C-alpha cells in the first residue's frame, strides 16, 4: 500500500453521468484524504436498492455526474491529519451514516443519528471543504452518501469507517456495511422479537458474530489430520494455540497439494511422524502475531513457506544461498522452534506440524521468518501455488540452471514443479525444451508450457541420457530434475553436454537414497547442483514472484487443474497419485 500516501491516485471508477443511464468505467483522480478523512482501497462492493433509487433519481434530487455505492469492504490506503484510530492496512467497512463519538446522538444509548455525519443523500461533497475528492481532468465528480464505493479508491470521513477483524472475508462481510446490518439491527435492536420468533435472522447475525476477536486465545477450527501413514486424512476439530515469540497465526484461505506432502504422508523411507497436519503450499491472512513480530500485522496477506529466512545468518546474508541456518527446511521436526512444542492439539493431545507450515488447517502457527507478505490485491486462490511448487521450478531454472537464449534444456518430471521449470526455460528464451516423463498423460499439458519435444523413458531400451545425447548432438546445455526419483537424477546429470552442461536437482529423494555416476562425468566439466525453493529467499524474493503473476509475465491458471472444498481434501491426493492433474486448490471456506 506504500508509495501513494499524500498523492493523487488515478484509478477506475464507475461514473453515473446521467440518471438511469448505465454507469461508465472511467479513469478518475482521487485526491488525498484531508483532516479527519481516510482514503480506502475498495476490494468488494455490492449494490443496494438505495443506490438504484438515487441513480434513477425519480422523485429525488438529481446530482450528476456522481459515483454511487455504499455497501463495501476495503483496506485503508492512507489517512489524513488528525486520524489516530485507523492506519494503512486496516480492514474496514465504509458506512453511509457516521459516528463522530462526540455529539448528543453519539453519546445517547438510543440514537445513531450523529449530528455531524448522519446520512445526507443530497450532499455530493466532503464536509471539510465542501469539495469533491473525485475528478476527471480536474472536473469534479460528486460523492454519494459520503462513501462512493463504486471506485477502486475513495475518500470518506473517519467517522464513517468501521474497522473490522482482518480475518473476516471482505467479499462476504461487505454486505454488512448496509443492507444486512440494517435488516438485522432493525429486528434485534428496534423490533426486539422474543426468543423463537426470528431464529433465521439470528443465524444470519452469527456471520458477523463468529468473526469476533480471537487474538491471544486458543482457536478451535477444522484441520485435516493424518493419523497414520498413507491413510485418508480426517477432518477434525483441533485447538490452535496463540502464536509465541516470533510466531504468527494465520487464517489459511487456500492451500494446494504438492508431491512433498504426499511423500511424507506415505512415509515410505521417510521418518514417520504421526498424527500430523500436512500442507505447505497456501495463502492466507495474518490473524494475530506473537511477541517481537514487527514486520507483520493482522490482516496482512501472506504466503507461508516451508523454508525460512531469519535475515541474520551467513546464509541469509549471502547472495547465493537461501539455506537459512535457523529456518531451513526440516522435515523431521514436528514442533515449533521456540519451545519444541506443537501449537496444535485435540483435547490437549499434541498433533505434529509439517515443515513449519501445516496449512491443511483453517488456522496454523508459523515462524515469522517463514512468511512472505505479499500484495493484498493478489488473488490468494491463484498465488498460493507460488508458496512452493511453482516458485521452486521457476527458480530452479531462472536462478540456478540459468539457460541462455537459444539453449537446450531437459526437464525430468512434468508435474507442476517440472512444468514451472519449463516455464522458466521458455521465459529465458531456450529454443529446445525436452520434457521427460514416464506418464504419457503429462505430454499434452506440457505443450501449453512451451515443451517442444517429449521422451518417455519406457519407449526406449537404452538409458534416457543416451537418447537425449543423440537428439542433441552430445547433450543438452541444461537439465532440471523434478521427479524425486534417483534414476531420473542420474539421467538428468549424465544427459548434459560435457564442457558446460549444468544439471539441477529439485526432486525430494527418499531418506536412504543414493546414486552413483562415474567421476569422469564431472571431470568432463559437467556441473551437478541442487536447490530448495528455486534458490528464492522467501521473505525477500517471493513478493516479486507474486508481482510476475500480477504483471501477467507468469500465468498460474494453467497449473491449476482441480479445485475441491476442504471437506474433500482426500480427492486432491487421488488426483496427485493418479497423475491426473497438476495442482488442486483446496478451498478452506467452501
Ligand atoms: P508430481 O507428482 O506432480 O510430478 C512428478 C512427475 O515426475 C510425474 O509426472 C511423474 O510421472 C514423473 N516421474 C516420476 N519418476 C520419473 C522418472 N524416473 N523419469 C521421468 N519422470 C518421472 O510432483 P510435483 O509436485 O511436480 O513435485 C516434483 C518433485 O519436486 C517432487 O519430488 C517434490 O517432492 C519435489 N519438490 C521439491 C522442492 C524443492 O524445493 N527442492 C519443492 C517442491 C517440490
Ligand atoms: Zn511443495
Coordinates of C-alpha atoms and ligand atoms in Angstrom, one line a residue:
X1 CA 0.0 0.0 0.0
X2 CA 3.0 2.3 0.4
X3 CA 4.0 5.0 -2.0
X4 CA 0.7 6.6 -2.8
X5 CA 0.1 8.4 0.5
X6 CA -0.2 12.2 0.0
X7 CA -0.5 11.8 -3.8
X8 CA -3.4 11.9 -6.2
X9 CA -4.3 8.3 -7.2
X10 CA -5.6 7.6 -10.7
X11 CA -7.9 4.6 -10.7
X12 CA -11.0 3.2 -12.3
X13 CA -14.5 4.3 -11.1
X14 CA -18.0 3.6 -12.4
X15 CA -19.4 7.0 -13.0
X16 CA -23.1 7.8 -13.4
X17 CA -23.1 10.6 -15.9
X18 CA -26.9 10.8 -16.1
X19 CA -29.9 9.5 -14.2
X20 CA -30.9 5.9 -15.2
X21 CA -28.1 5.5 -17.8
X22 CA -25.6 2.7 -17.5
X23 CA -22.5 3.6 -15.4
X24 CA -19.3 4.2 -17.4
X25 CA -15.9 2.9 -16.1
X26 CA -13.7 6.0 -16.2
X27 CA -10.2 6.8 -15.0
X28 CA -10.7 9.3 -12.2
X29 CA -8.3 11.2 -9.9
X30 CA -8.8 10.6 -6.2
X31 CA -7.3 13.4 -4.0
X32 CA -5.5 12.5 -0.8
X33 CA -7.6 12.5 2.4
X34 CA -7.8 15.8 4.3
X35 CA -8.2 16.4 8.0
X36 CA -10.3 13.6 9.6
X37 CA -10.6 11.7 6.3
X38 CA -9.2 8.4 5.1
X39 CA -8.6 7.1 1.7
X40 CA -9.7 3.5 1.2
X41 CA -8.9 0.9 -1.4
X42 CA -12.2 -0.8 -2.1
X43 CA -11.9 -4.6 -2.7
X44 CA -15.5 -5.6 -2.9
X45 CA -18.7 -3.6 -3.1
X46 CA -22.3 -4.6 -3.6
X47 CA -25.4 -3.0 -4.9
X48 CA -28.2 -1.9 -2.5
X49 CA -31.5 -0.6 -3.6
X50 CA -30.7 2.8 -2.2
X51 CA -28.0 3.2 -5.0
X52 CA -30.7 2.3 -7.6
X53 CA -33.2 4.9 -6.2
X54 CA -30.8 7.8 -6.4
X55 CA -29.4 6.6 -9.8
X56 CA -32.9 6.5 -11.2
X57 CA -33.5 9.9 -9.5
X58 CA -37.2 9.6 -9.7
X59 CA -38.5 12.0 -7.2
X60 CA -35.1 12.5 -5.8
X61 CA -32.7 15.5 -6.2
X62 CA -30.6 14.6 -9.2
X63 CA -26.9 15.2 -8.7
X64 CA -24.7 14.1 -11.6
X65 CA -22.0 13.1 -12.5
X66 CA -21.8 11.0 -9.4
X67 CA -20.1 7.9 -8.1
X68 CA -22.6 5.7 -6.3
X69 CA -22.0 2.8 -4.0
X70 CA -22.1 2.4 -0.2
X71 CA -22.1 -1.3 0.6
X72 CA -18.4 -2.3 0.5
X73 CA -15.3 -3.6 2.2
X74 CA -11.8 -2.4 1.8
X75 CA -8.4 -1.5 3.2
X76 CA -7.2 1.8 4.5
X77 CA -4.6 3.2 2.0
X78 CA -3.7 6.4 3.8
X79 CA -5.1 8.7 6.5
X80 CA -5.5 12.4 6.7
X81 CA -4.4 14.8 9.5
X82 CA -5.9 14.1 12.9
X83 CA -6.8 10.5 12.3
X84 CA -5.5 8.4 15.1
X85 CA -7.6 5.2 15.3
X86 CA -7.1 4.0 11.8
X87 CA -3.9 3.2 9.9
X88 CA -2.9 2.0 6.4
X89 CA -3.7 -1.7 6.1
X90 CA -6.7 -1.8 8.4
X91 CA -9.6 -3.7 7.1
X92 CA -12.7 -1.6 7.1
X93 CA -16.3 -1.2 6.1
X94 CA -17.4 2.3 5.0
X95 CA -20.8 3.2 6.2
X96 CA -23.3 5.7 4.8
X97 CA -24.1 7.2 8.2
X98 CA -21.3 8.1 10.6
X99 CA -20.4 8.3 14.3
X100 CA -18.5 11.4 15.5
X101 CA -18.5 9.9 19.0
X102 CA -18.9 13.5 20.4
X103 CA -22.5 14.7 19.7
X104 CA -25.6 14.1 21.8
X105 CA -26.7 11.4 19.4
X106 CA -23.4 9.5 19.6
X107 CA -23.5 9.8 23.4
X108 CA -27.0 8.6 23.6
X109 CA -27.6 4.9 24.0
X110 CA -30.7 5.0 21.8
X111 CA -29.7 7.1 18.7
X112 CA -27.3 6.5 15.9
X113 CA -28.3 9.8 14.1
X114 CA -25.0 11.6 14.5
X115 CA -25.4 15.4 14.2
X116 CA -22.3 15.7 12.1
X117 CA -22.3 12.6 10.0
X118 CA -25.9 11.3 9.7
X119 CA -26.9 10.3 6.2
X120 CA -27.2 13.1 3.7
X121 CA -28.3 12.0 0.2
X122 CA -28.2 15.5 -1.3
X123 CA -24.7 16.4 -0.4
X124 CA -22.2 15.4 -3.1
X125 CA -19.1 16.8 -1.5
X126 CA -16.9 16.3 1.6
X127 CA -17.8 18.1 4.8
X128 CA -14.3 19.6 5.4
X129 CA -14.1 21.9 2.4
X130 CA -17.4 21.4 0.5
X131 CA -15.4 19.9 -2.3
X132 CA -15.3 16.6 -4.0
X133 CA -12.2 14.4 -3.8
X134 CA -13.0 12.8 -7.2
X135 CA -12.3 14.4 -10.5
X136 CA -11.8 13.7 -14.2
X137 CA -9.3 16.0 -15.8
X138 CA -9.9 18.4 -12.9
X139 CA -13.7 18.4 -13.3
X140 CA -15.3 17.3 -10.1
X141 CA -17.5 14.2 -9.8
X142 CA -20.0 14.1 -6.9
X143 CA -19.9 11.8 -3.9
X144 CA -22.8 9.7 -2.8
X145 CA -23.7 9.4 1.0
X146 CA -20.1 10.1 1.9
X147 CA -19.0 6.6 0.6
X148 CA -18.9 6.3 -3.2
X149 CA -17.6 2.8 -3.2
X150 CA -18.0 2.1 -7.0
X151 CA -14.4 3.3 -7.3
X152 CA -11.2 1.4 -6.7
X153 CA -10.2 4.2 -4.3
X154 CA -12.5 6.5 -2.3
X155 CA -12.2 9.1 0.4
X156 CA -14.5 9.0 3.4
X157 CA -14.8 10.8 6.8
X158 CA -13.1 8.7 9.5
X159 CA -16.4 8.7 11.4
X160 CA -18.0 6.7 8.5
X161 CA -15.5 3.9 8.7
X162 CA -15.8 0.7 10.8
X163 CA -12.5 -1.1 11.5
X164 CA -13.2 -4.8 11.4
X165 CA -11.4 -8.1 12.1
X166 CA -8.9 -8.5 9.3
X167 CA -9.6 -12.2 9.2
X168 CA -13.2 -11.5 8.1
X169 CA -13.5 -12.2 4.3
X170 CA -14.3 -8.8 2.8
X171 CA -16.2 -10.4 -0.1
X172 CA -18.7 -11.6 2.4
X173 CA -18.8 -9.0 5.2
X174 CA -19.0 -6.1 2.8
X175 CA -22.8 -6.6 2.8
X176 CA -22.8 -5.8 6.5
X177 CA -21.9 -2.2 5.7
X178 CA -25.5 -1.5 4.8
X179 CA -28.3 -4.0 3.9
X180 CA -27.6 -6.9 6.2
X181 CA -26.8 -4.9 9.3
X182 CA -29.8 -2.7 8.6
X183 CA -32.2 -5.6 8.5
X184 CA -30.6 -7.4 11.3
X185 CA -30.4 -4.4 13.6
X186 CA -34.0 -3.4 12.7
X187 CA -35.1 -6.7 14.2
X188 CA -32.7 -7.1 17.1
X189 CA -32.3 -3.5 18.2
X190 CA -35.6 -2.0 17.4
X191 CA -38.3 -4.6 16.9
X192 CA -36.8 -6.9 19.6
X193 CA -38.8 -10.0 19.0
X194 CA -38.8 -12.6 21.7
X195 CA -37.0 -15.9 21.6
X196 CA -38.2 -18.3 18.9
X197 CA -39.8 -15.7 16.7
X198 CA -36.9 -14.8 14.4
X199 CA -34.4 -17.7 14.6
X200 CA -33.4 -17.4 10.9
X201 CA -32.3 -13.8 11.3
X202 CA -30.4 -14.6 14.5
X203 CA -28.5 -17.2 12.5
X204 CA -27.6 -14.7 9.8
X205 CA -26.3 -12.4 12.5
X206 CA -23.9 -15.1 13.6
X207 CA -21.9 -14.4 10.4
X208 CA -20.8 -11.3 11.9
X209 CA -20.6 -12.5 15.5
X210 CA -18.4 -15.5 14.6
X211 CA -15.7 -13.1 13.4
X212 CA -15.1 -11.5 16.8
X213 CA -11.6 -11.0 18.1
X214 CA -9.5 -14.2 18.6
X215 CA -6.1 -12.8 19.3
X216 CA -4.4 -14.3 22.4
X217 CA -7.0 -17.1 22.6
X218 CA -7.0 -20.7 21.6
X219 CA -8.9 -21.1 18.3
X220 CA -10.9 -24.2 17.7
X221 CA -11.2 -24.9 14.0
X222 CA -11.1 -27.6 11.4
X223 CA -8.0 -29.3 10.3
X224 CA -7.3 -32.4 8.1
X225 CA -5.3 -34.7 10.4
X226 CA -3.1 -37.6 9.1
X227 CA -3.4 -40.2 11.9
X228 CA -1.4 -42.8 10.1
X229 CA 0.9 -43.1 7.1
X230 CA -1.0 -43.5 3.8
X231 CA -4.5 -43.4 5.4
X232 CA -7.0 -40.8 4.3
X233 CA -6.9 -37.5 6.2
X234 CA -9.7 -37.0 8.7
X235 CA -11.3 -33.6 9.2
X236 CA -11.1 -33.0 13.0
X237 CA -11.8 -30.1 15.3
X238 CA -8.4 -29.0 16.6
X239 CA -7.2 -26.4 19.1
X240 CA -4.7 -23.9 17.7
X241 CA -2.7 -22.2 20.4
X242 CA -1.8 -18.4 20.1
X243 CA 1.5 -17.5 18.4
X244 CA 4.5 -17.3 20.7
X245 CA 7.7 -15.2 20.4
X246 CA 8.5 -14.5 16.7
X247 CA 5.5 -16.6 15.5
X248 CA 2.3 -15.6 13.7
X249 CA -1.0 -17.3 13.5
X250 CA -2.5 -17.4 10.0
X251 CA -6.0 -18.0 8.7
X252 CA -5.5 -20.2 5.7
X253 CA -7.9 -19.4 2.9
X254 CA -6.5 -21.7 0.2
X255 CA -4.0 -24.5 0.2
X256 CA -2.8 -26.9 -2.5
X257 CA -1.2 -30.3 -2.5
X258 CA 2.4 -30.7 -3.5
X259 CA 4.1 -34.0 -4.0
X260 CA 6.3 -33.4 -1.0
X261 CA 3.2 -33.7 1.2
X262 CA 2.4 -37.0 -0.4
X263 CA 5.9 -38.4 0.2
X264 CA 5.8 -37.7 3.9
X265 CA 2.3 -38.8 4.3
X266 CA 3.2 -42.1 2.6
X267 CA 6.3 -42.2 4.8
X268 CA 7.9 -44.7 2.6
X269 CA 11.6 -44.5 3.5
X270 CA 10.9 -41.3 5.5
X271 CA 10.8 -40.8 9.2
X272 CA 7.1 -41.3 10.1
X273 CA 5.7 -38.7 12.5
X274 CA 2.0 -39.0 13.2
X275 CA -0.6 -37.7 13.9
X276 CA 0.4 -34.8 11.8
X277 CA -1.1 -31.9 9.9
X278 CA 0.5 -31.7 6.4
X279 CA 0.3 -28.9 3.8
X280 CA 2.8 -26.2 2.9
X281 CA 1.5 -24.6 -0.3
X282 CA -1.0 -22.0 0.8
X283 CA -2.2 -18.4 1.0
X284 CA -3.8 -16.7 4.0
X285 CA -4.2 -13.7 6.2
X286 CA -2.4 -12.9 9.4
X287 CA -4.8 -13.4 12.3
X288 CA -2.5 -12.4 15.2
X289 CA 1.2 -12.0 15.9
X290 CA 3.4 -13.1 18.8
X291 CA 5.8 -11.1 20.8
X292 CA 8.7 -9.5 18.9
X293 CA 6.9 -9.6 15.5
X294 CA 7.2 -6.1 14.0
X295 CA 7.0 -6.5 10.2
X296 CA 3.7 -8.3 10.0
X297 CA 0.3 -7.4 11.4
X298 CA -3.2 -8.8 11.5
X299 CA -4.8 -8.5 8.0
X300 CA -1.6 -8.8 6.0
X301 CA -1.9 -11.2 3.1
X302 CA 0.8 -13.8 3.2
X303 CA 2.2 -17.0 1.7
X304 CA 3.7 -19.4 4.3
X305 CA 6.9 -21.1 3.1
X306 CA 8.5 -24.4 4.1
X307 CA 11.9 -22.9 4.3
X308 CA 12.6 -19.6 6.1
X309 CA 14.7 -16.5 6.2
X310 CA 15.9 -15.2 9.5
X311 CA 17.7 -12.3 7.7
X312 CA 20.6 -12.5 10.2
X313 CA 22.7 -15.7 9.5
X314 CA 25.5 -16.1 6.9
X315 CA 23.1 -17.8 4.5
X316 CA 20.5 -15.1 4.7
X317 CA 23.3 -12.5 4.2
X318 CA 24.9 -14.4 1.3
X319 CA 23.6 -13.5 -2.2
X320 CA 23.8 -17.2 -3.2
X321 CA 22.1 -19.2 -0.5
X322 CA 18.6 -19.5 0.8
X323 CA 19.5 -22.2 3.3
X324 CA 18.9 -20.2 6.4
X325 CA 20.8 -21.6 9.5
X326 CA 17.8 -21.2 11.7
X327 CA 14.8 -21.9 9.5
X328 CA 15.9 -24.1 6.6
X329 CA 13.6 -26.9 5.7
X330 CA 13.4 -29.6 8.3
X331 CA 11.0 -32.5 7.5
X332 CA 11.7 -34.4 10.7
X333 CA 10.8 -31.7 13.2
X334 CA 7.1 -31.7 14.1
X335 CA 7.2 -28.9 16.7
X336 CA 7.9 -25.2 16.8
X337 CA 11.4 -23.9 17.4
X338 CA 10.8 -21.6 20.3
X339 CA 9.7 -24.3 22.8
X340 CA 9.9 -27.6 20.9
X341 CA 6.1 -28.0 21.3
X342 CA 3.3 -28.2 18.9
X343 CA 0.6 -25.5 18.6
X344 CA -2.0 -28.0 17.5
X345 CA -3.9 -30.3 19.8
X346 CA -7.0 -32.4 20.0
X347 CA -8.4 -32.5 23.6
X348 CA -4.9 -31.5 24.8
X349 CA -3.1 -34.3 22.9
X350 CA -0.5 -32.7 20.5
X351 CA -0.6 -33.1 16.7
X352 CA 2.7 -32.6 14.9
X353 CA 3.5 -29.8 12.5
X354 CA 4.9 -30.4 9.0
X355 CA 7.8 -28.3 7.6
X356 CA 6.8 -25.5 9.9
X357 CA 3.7 -24.7 7.9
X358 CA 0.8 -27.2 8.3
X359 CA -1.6 -25.5 6.1
X360 CA -4.2 -28.2 6.0
X361 CA -5.9 -26.4 8.8
X362 CA -8.2 -23.4 8.9
X363 CA -5.6 -21.7 11.3
X364 CA -2.0 -22.5 11.7
X365 CA 1.0 -21.1 13.5
X366 CA 4.3 -20.4 11.7
X367 CA 7.6 -18.7 12.4
X368 CA 7.6 -15.1 11.2
X369 CA 10.7 -16.0 9.1
X370 CA 8.6 -18.5 7.1
X371 CA 6.0 -15.9 6.0
X372 CA 6.2 -13.8 2.8
X373 CA 4.0 -10.7 2.9
X374 CA 2.5 -10.1 -0.5
X375 CA 0.5 -7.6 -2.5
X376 CA -3.0 -7.8 -0.9
X377 CA -4.6 -7.4 -4.4
X378 CA -3.1 -10.7 -5.5
X379 CA -5.8 -13.4 -5.6
X380 CA -4.8 -15.9 -2.9
X381 CA -6.6 -18.8 -4.7
X382 CA -4.1 -18.4 -7.5
X383 CA -0.9 -17.2 -5.9
X384 CA -1.0 -19.8 -3.2
X385 CA 0.8 -22.2 -5.6
X386 CA 3.8 -19.9 -5.6
X387 CA 4.4 -20.7 -2.0
X388 CA 6.1 -24.0 -3.0
X389 CA 5.9 -25.8 -6.3
X390 CA 5.7 -23.2 -9.0
X391 CA 8.4 -20.9 -7.4
X392 CA 10.6 -24.0 -6.9
X393 CA 10.5 -25.0 -10.6
X394 CA 10.7 -21.5 -11.9
X395 CA 13.6 -20.5 -9.7
X396 CA 15.5 -23.8 -10.3
X397 CA 15.7 -22.8 -14.0
X398 CA 15.9 -19.0 -13.8
X399 CA 18.2 -18.7 -10.7
X400 CA 20.2 -21.9 -10.8
X401 CA 20.3 -23.6 -14.2
X402 CA 20.3 -20.2 -16.0
X403 CA 19.8 -21.3 -19.6
X404 CA 20.6 -18.7 -22.2
X405 CA 18.7 -17.6 -25.3
X406 CA 18.7 -20.4 -27.9
X407 CA 19.9 -23.1 -25.4
X408 CA 18.6 -26.6 -24.9
X409 CA 17.0 -27.6 -21.6
X410 CA 15.8 -31.1 -20.5
X411 CA 13.1 -31.2 -17.8
X412 CA 12.7 -34.5 -15.9
X413 CA 9.2 -34.9 -14.5
X414 CA 6.4 -32.9 -15.9
X415 CA 4.3 -32.3 -12.7
X416 CA 3.6 -28.7 -11.6
X417 CA 7.3 -28.3 -10.5
X418 CA 8.7 -29.5 -13.7
X419 CA 6.3 -27.5 -15.9
X420 CA 7.2 -24.4 -13.9
X421 CA 10.9 -25.2 -14.6
X422 CA 9.9 -25.5 -18.3
X423 CA 8.1 -22.1 -18.0
X424 CA 11.4 -20.7 -16.7
X425 CA 13.2 -22.1 -19.7
X426 CA 10.6 -20.5 -22.0
X427 CA 11.0 -17.2 -20.3
X428 CA 14.8 -17.4 -20.6
X429 CA 14.4 -18.0 -24.3
X430 CA 15.6 -21.6 -24.6
X431 CA 14.9 -22.9 -28.1
X432 CA 14.6 -26.6 -27.2
X433 CA 12.8 -27.7 -24.1
X434 CA 12.7 -31.5 -23.9
X435 CA 10.2 -33.0 -21.4
X436 CA 10.9 -36.4 -19.9
X437 CA 8.2 -38.3 -18.1
X438 CA 7.0 -41.8 -17.5
X439 CA 3.4 -40.7 -17.6
X440 CA 2.3 -40.0 -21.2
X441 CA -0.8 -38.1 -19.9
X442 CA 1.6 -35.3 -19.0
X443 CA 2.7 -34.7 -22.5
X444 CA -0.5 -32.9 -23.6
X445 CA -0.4 -30.4 -20.7
X446 CA 3.3 -29.8 -21.3
X447 CA 2.7 -28.3 -24.7
X448 CA 1.0 -25.4 -23.0
X449 CA 4.2 -24.7 -21.1
X450 CA 6.5 -24.5 -24.1
X451 CA 7.9 -28.0 -24.0
X452 CA 9.0 -28.7 -27.6
X453 CA 9.8 -32.4 -27.5
X454 CA 9.0 -35.4 -25.4
X455 CA 10.8 -38.5 -24.3
X456 CA 9.2 -41.3 -22.4
X457 CA 12.0 -43.5 -20.9
X458 CA 9.6 -46.5 -21.2
X459 CA 9.7 -46.2 -25.0
X460 CA 13.4 -46.9 -25.2
X461 CA 15.7 -49.8 -24.5
X462 CA 18.8 -47.7 -23.7
X463 CA 19.1 -45.2 -20.9
X464 CA 17.3 -42.0 -21.5
X465 CA 20.5 -40.0 -21.1
X466 CA 21.8 -41.7 -24.3
X467 CA 18.6 -41.0 -26.1
X468 CA 18.9 -37.3 -25.2
X469 CA 22.6 -37.2 -26.2
X470 CA 21.7 -38.5 -29.6
X471 CA 18.9 -35.9 -30.0
X472 CA 21.1 -33.0 -29.1
X473 CA 24.5 -33.8 -30.6
X474 CA 26.2 -34.8 -27.3
X475 CA 23.9 -33.5 -24.6
X476 CA 21.6 -30.6 -23.5
X477 CA 23.0 -27.4 -22.2
X478 CA 20.9 -27.5 -19.0
X479 CA 18.8 -30.1 -17.2
X480 CA 16.4 -29.7 -14.3
X481 CA 15.2 -32.9 -12.4
X482 CA 11.7 -32.6 -10.8
X483 CA 10.8 -36.2 -10.0
X484 CA 12.4 -37.2 -6.7
X485 CA 13.5 -40.5 -8.4
X486 CA 17.2 -41.3 -8.2
X487 CA 17.3 -42.9 -11.6
X488 CA 16.0 -39.7 -13.1
X489 CA 18.6 -37.8 -11.1
X490 CA 21.5 -39.8 -12.7
X491 CA 19.9 -39.4 -16.1
X492 CA 19.5 -35.7 -15.6
X493 CA 23.1 -35.3 -14.7
X494 CA 24.5 -37.6 -17.4
X495 CA 22.4 -36.0 -20.2
X496 CA 24.1 -32.6 -20.0
X497 CA 26.8 -31.7 -22.5
X498 CA 30.4 -32.0 -21.4
X499 CA 32.3 -28.8 -21.2
X500 CA 29.5 -26.6 -20.0
X501 CA 26.4 -28.7 -19.1
X502 CA 24.7 -28.0 -15.7
X503 CA 22.2 -30.3 -14.1
X504 CA 20.0 -29.1 -11.3
X505 CA 18.2 -31.5 -8.9
X506 CA 14.9 -30.4 -7.3
X507 CA 13.1 -33.7 -6.5
X508 CA 13.0 -34.8 -2.9
X509 CA 14.6 -38.3 -2.6
X510 CA 13.8 -41.0 -0.1
X511 CA 15.8 -40.9 3.1
X512 CA 18.2 -43.7 2.3
X513 CA 18.6 -43.0 -1.5
X514 CA 22.0 -42.6 -3.1
X515 CA 23.1 -42.7 -6.7
X516 CA 26.4 -43.3 -8.4
X517 CA 27.9 -41.9 -11.5
X518 CA 31.5 -42.2 -12.9
X519 CA 33.7 -39.3 -11.6
X520 CA 34.8 -38.7 -15.2
X521 CA 31.4 -37.3 -15.9
X522 CA 32.2 -34.5 -13.5
X523 CA 35.9 -34.2 -14.7
X524 CA 34.5 -33.6 -18.2
X525 CA 33.2 -30.3 -16.9
X526 CA 29.7 -31.1 -16.2
X527 CA 28.2 -29.5 -13.1
X528 CA 25.7 -31.0 -10.7
X529 CA 23.7 -28.7 -8.4
X530 CA 20.6 -28.9 -6.2
X531 CA 18.2 -26.4 -4.9
X532 CA 15.4 -25.8 -2.4
X533 CA 12.7 -23.4 -3.3
X534 CA 14.4 -22.4 -6.5
X535 CA 17.0 -20.5 -4.5
X536 CA 14.5 -17.8 -3.7
X537 CA 14.7 -16.3 -0.3
X538 CA 11.1 -16.5 0.8
X539 CA 10.6 -13.1 2.5
X540 CA 12.9 -11.1 0.2
X541 CA 12.1 -12.6 -3.1
X542 CA 8.6 -14.2 -3.1
X543 CA 6.7 -10.9 -3.2
X544 CA 8.4 -10.1 -6.5
X545 CA 7.5 -13.5 -7.9
X546 CA 3.8 -12.7 -7.0
X547 CA 4.3 -9.4 -9.0
X548 CA 5.3 -11.5 -12.0
X549 CA 1.9 -13.0 -11.9
X550 CA 0.2 -9.6 -11.3
X551 CA 2.1 -8.2 -14.4
X552 CA 1.0 -11.2 -16.4
X553 CA 4.6 -12.3 -17.0
X554 CA 3.7 -15.6 -15.4
X555 CA 0.5 -17.4 -15.8
X556 CA -0.7 -19.5 -12.9
X557 CA -4.1 -20.6 -14.1
X558 CA -2.7 -23.3 -16.3
X559 CA -1.1 -25.0 -13.3
X560 CA -4.5 -25.2 -11.5
X561 CA -6.3 -28.2 -12.9
X562 CA -8.7 -29.0 -10.0
X563 CA -10.4 -27.4 -7.1
X564 CA -12.1 -29.0 -4.1
X565 CA -13.7 -27.9 -0.9
X566 CA -11.7 -28.6 2.3
X567 CA -14.1 -31.4 3.2
X568 CA -12.9 -33.3 0.1
X569 CA -9.2 -32.8 0.6
X570 CA -8.5 -36.5 0.1
X571 CA -9.6 -36.1 -3.6
X572 CA -6.5 -33.9 -4.1
X573 CA -4.4 -36.9 -3.0
X574 CA -6.2 -39.1 -5.5
X575 CA -5.5 -36.6 -8.4
X576 CA -1.8 -36.4 -7.4
X577 CA -1.4 -40.2 -7.1
X578 CA -3.2 -40.9 -10.4
X579 CA -1.1 -38.3 -12.2
X580 CA -4.3 -36.7 -13.5
X581 CA -3.7 -33.1 -12.6
X582 CA -1.1 -30.6 -11.7
X583 CA -2.3 -28.5 -8.8
X584 CA -5.6 -29.0 -6.9
X585 CA -6.7 -25.9 -4.9
X586 CA -8.3 -26.7 -1.6
X587 CA -10.8 -24.0 -0.6
X588 CA -10.9 -23.7 3.2
X589 CA -14.2 -21.8 3.4
X590 CA -16.2 -23.9 1.0
Ligands
LIG1 P1 4.2 -34.6 -9.5 O1 4.0 -35.9 -8.9 O2 3.1 -33.8 -9.9 O3 5.2 -34.7 -10.7 C1 6.3 -35.6 -10.8 C2 6.4 -36.1 -12.2 O4 7.6 -36.9 -12.3 C3 5.2 -37.1 -12.6 O5 4.6 -36.6 -13.8 C4 5.9 -38.4 -12.7 O6 5.3 -39.2 -13.7 C5 7.3 -38.0 -13.1 N1 8.3 -39.1 -12.9 C6 8.5 -39.9 -11.8 N2 9.6 -40.6 -11.9 C7 10.1 -40.4 -13.1 C8 11.2 -40.9 -13.8 N3 12.0 -41.8 -13.3 N4 11.5 -40.4 -15.0 C9 10.7 -39.4 -15.6 N5 9.6 -38.9 -14.9 C10 9.3 -39.4 -13.7 O7 5.1 -33.8 -8.4 P2 5.5 -32.2 -8.2 O8 4.5 -31.7 -7.2 O9 5.6 -31.6 -9.5 O10 6.9 -32.3 -7.5 C11 8.0 -32.8 -8.2 C12 9.2 -33.1 -7.2 O11 9.7 -31.9 -6.7 C13 8.8 -34.0 -6.0 O12 9.9 -34.8 -5.8 C14 8.7 -33.0 -4.9 O13 8.9 -33.5 -3.7 C15 9.8 -32.0 -5.3 N6 9.8 -30.7 -4.7 C16 11.0 -30.2 -4.4 C17 11.1 -28.9 -3.9 C18 12.4 -28.3 -3.6 O14 12.4 -27.2 -3.0 N7 13.5 -28.9 -3.9 C19 9.9 -28.2 -3.8 C20 8.7 -28.7 -4.2 C21 8.6 -30.0 -4.7
LIG2 ZN1 6.0 -28.3 -2.1

